[in-house]
């Protein structure tokens, strides 16, 4: 009984943190789409955008909240998965849930792990050098994050790893977006259909939006 109540609370927390991360994905994508502009304009505009985010106090506070949310969401997912397996025991592995659920809904843990692992790589390659490393500056005197990003996406292996992570994210969103509103108790037969359709479009838009950037930069290097 304790686990059921605790799991419900943690699922609500997972839903809230997940929805917050969905909002971040939109904002982050809108900023990254500047990379698709003509090279000189993209460099100046993207670097100015990055400098603004780095120097704005409100954005810094939100960023720290974001980092905490990512960690909290990840550890909650691991905790719930482990506890669910412990409670279900051997029957968990032998049930017929594949008849009533999609493969990606059964692989949320794996998909989330792939995304989290990529975030670690992503932070190491871009966030850490930008914050703490020595970097050249552009014509406006801003740290040249644009050249760092473009240079990374000139490597095919990095583009492939990025694409795998984004596809994992897309499938994670496909199930997670709909699951989140149910965890929060916002279930209604009519509105749930609308939310499910919106979730599909949201997952597809995020996947396509994030995928087009590395392939564009690689092909136009």
XYZ file of C-alpha atoms in Angstrom:
221
model
C 0.000 0.000 0.000
C 2.850 2.350 0.845
C 4.446 1.715 -2.539
C 1.176 2.418 -4.371
C 0.735 5.793 -2.639
C 4.401 6.620 -3.033
C 4.357 5.605 -6.695
C 1.335 7.816 -7.363
C 3.111 10.791 -5.799
C 6.271 10.099 -7.751
C 4.312 9.651 -10.979
C 2.762 13.076 -10.433
C 6.240 14.483 -9.886
C 7.486 12.732 -13.014
C 4.570 14.146 -14.988
C 5.212 17.711 -13.800
C 8.960 17.563 -14.404
C 8.341 15.938 -17.780
C 5.949 18.698 -18.863
C 8.472 21.324 -17.742
C 11.119 19.616 -19.867
C 8.694 19.657 -22.826
C 8.444 23.432 -22.453
C 12.245 23.664 -22.377
C 12.499 21.569 -25.553
C 10.361 24.114 -27.406
C 12.437 27.086 -26.228
C 15.715 25.303 -26.909
C 14.612 24.305 -30.406
C 13.542 27.852 -31.289
C 17.001 29.063 -30.306
C 18.802 26.305 -32.191
C 16.838 26.929 -35.393
C 18.959 30.067 -35.779
C 21.719 27.696 -36.890
C 19.813 27.243 -40.159
C 20.260 30.895 -41.114
C 22.958 31.961 -43.611
C 26.371 31.392 -42.058
C 27.462 34.922 -41.141
C 24.048 35.896 -39.824
C 23.681 32.590 -37.988
C 27.052 32.978 -36.286
C 26.434 36.498 -34.981
C 22.804 35.902 -34.052
C 23.345 32.520 -32.392
C 26.342 33.737 -30.401
C 24.466 36.851 -29.276
C 21.534 34.661 -28.241
C 23.873 32.370 -26.280
C 25.546 35.344 -24.590
C 22.153 36.711 -23.560
C 21.129 33.392 -22.019
C 24.458 33.058 -20.249
C 24.398 36.554 -18.765
C 20.724 36.909 -17.819
C 20.078 36.327 -14.105
C 16.501 35.100 -14.604
C 17.624 32.658 -17.272
C 20.377 31.403 -14.967
C 17.851 30.703 -12.219
C 15.601 28.865 -14.681
C 18.629 26.936 -15.966
C 19.532 25.684 -12.507
C 15.893 24.644 -12.080
C 16.159 22.843 -15.406
C 19.284 20.940 -14.379
C 17.611 19.890 -11.138
C 14.493 18.851 -13.064
C 16.485 16.667 -15.474
C 18.220 14.888 -12.596
C 14.996 14.527 -10.601
C 13.057 13.234 -13.603
C 15.787 10.715 -14.432
C 16.188 9.342 -10.917
C 12.426 9.154 -10.401
C 12.121 7.115 -13.602
C 14.818 4.713 -12.409
C 13.227 4.429 -8.967
C 9.743 3.700 -10.308
C 11.039 1.147 -12.802
C 13.027 -0.747 -10.173
C 10.171 -0.709 -7.657
C 7.633 -1.831 -10.266
C 9.795 -4.806 -11.174
C 10.300 -5.724 -7.524
C 6.567 -5.616 -6.822
C 5.574 -7.493 -9.957
C 8.246 -10.164 -9.492
C 8.550 -12.876 -12.086
C 5.115 -12.220 -13.560
C 6.363 -8.835 -14.797
C 8.624 -10.545 -17.307
C 6.064 -13.145 -18.339
C 2.941 -11.078 -18.849
C 1.350 -10.357 -22.212
C 1.468 -6.569 -22.036
C 2.825 -6.395 -25.591
C -0.686 -7.236 -26.785
C -2.112 -4.052 -25.291
C 0.817 -1.615 -25.366
C 3.300 -0.215 -27.848
C 6.941 -1.268 -27.789
C 8.126 2.257 -26.973
C 5.820 2.482 -23.951
C 7.493 -0.681 -22.631
C 10.955 0.729 -23.325
C 10.618 4.117 -21.623
C 13.471 3.296 -19.269
C 15.818 2.419 -22.140
C 14.792 5.442 -24.194
C 15.206 7.742 -21.206
C 18.643 6.274 -20.486
C 19.765 6.945 -24.066
C 18.563 10.546 -23.840
C 20.198 11.083 -20.438
C 23.507 9.613 -21.659
C 23.439 11.943 -24.652
C 22.705 14.928 -22.411
C 25.887 14.174 -20.487
C 27.843 14.124 -23.773
C 26.040 17.247 -24.974
C 26.853 19.168 -21.801
C 30.494 18.038 -21.940
C 30.927 19.077 -25.584
C 29.067 22.395 -25.573
C 27.928 23.680 -22.178
C 31.142 23.015 -20.245
C 33.547 24.493 -22.862
C 31.279 27.529 -23.277
C 31.084 28.157 -19.532
C 34.584 27.252 -18.429
C 36.801 26.719 -21.480
C 38.901 29.021 -23.616
C 36.984 29.960 -26.756
C 37.528 32.338 -29.687
C 35.160 35.258 -30.138
C 33.192 36.416 -33.159
C 33.134 39.832 -34.812
C 30.830 41.160 -32.086
C 33.059 39.957 -29.273
C 30.802 37.102 -28.186
C 32.147 33.654 -27.398
C 31.918 31.669 -30.635
C 29.636 28.793 -29.659
C 28.362 28.693 -33.242
C 31.713 27.490 -34.618
C 31.948 24.874 -31.867
C 28.521 23.475 -32.734
C 29.123 23.533 -36.488
C 32.495 21.853 -36.026
C 30.925 19.037 -34.006
C 28.265 18.416 -36.633
C 30.833 18.154 -39.383
C 31.646 14.741 -37.915
C 29.312 12.063 -39.264
C 29.651 9.852 -36.181
C 28.469 12.724 -33.983
C 25.513 13.383 -36.274
C 24.542 9.700 -36.068
C 24.778 9.652 -32.249
C 22.734 12.852 -32.102
C 20.107 11.372 -34.433
C 19.803 8.199 -32.337
C 19.326 10.294 -29.187
C 16.691 12.494 -30.827
C 14.769 9.481 -32.133
C 14.845 8.024 -28.622
C 13.593 11.362 -27.322
C 10.786 11.392 -29.898
C 9.492 7.976 -28.859
C 9.925 8.929 -25.195
C 7.758 12.007 -25.805
C 5.223 10.011 -27.793
C 4.325 7.968 -24.728
C 5.347 10.390 -21.977
C 3.250 13.364 -23.077
C -0.017 11.400 -22.998
C 0.989 9.475 -19.889
C 1.769 12.691 -17.993
C -1.739 14.136 -18.235
C -3.223 10.841 -17.033
C -0.808 10.727 -14.082
C -2.054 14.179 -13.090
C -5.654 12.915 -13.106
C -6.712 14.970 -16.137
C -8.375 12.064 -17.883
C -11.535 12.517 -19.962
C -12.593 10.289 -22.895
C -13.087 13.242 -25.267
C -10.199 15.503 -24.272
C -7.824 12.568 -23.960
C -8.188 11.900 -27.693
C -7.287 15.506 -28.426
C -4.304 15.389 -26.072
C -3.124 12.125 -27.606
C -3.281 13.603 -31.117
C -1.525 16.772 -29.915
C 1.124 14.596 -28.250
C 1.795 12.811 -31.536
C 2.208 16.094 -33.388
C 4.373 17.505 -30.586
C 6.672 14.464 -30.584
C 6.921 14.545 -34.385
C 7.617 18.304 -34.458
C 10.333 18.054 -31.807
C 11.936 15.063 -33.512
C 11.934 16.637 -36.977
C 12.985 20.057 -35.665
C 15.980 18.734 -33.775
C 16.992 16.266 -36.506
C 17.040 18.769 -39.345
C 19.735 20.898 -37.666
C 22.667 18.421 -37.545
C 21.956 17.041 -41.020
C 21.693 20.549 -42.473
C 24.992 21.587 -40.866
C 26.712 18.375 -41.953
C 25.542 18.556 -45.553
C 26.330 22.269 -45.839
C 29.713 22.127 -44.121
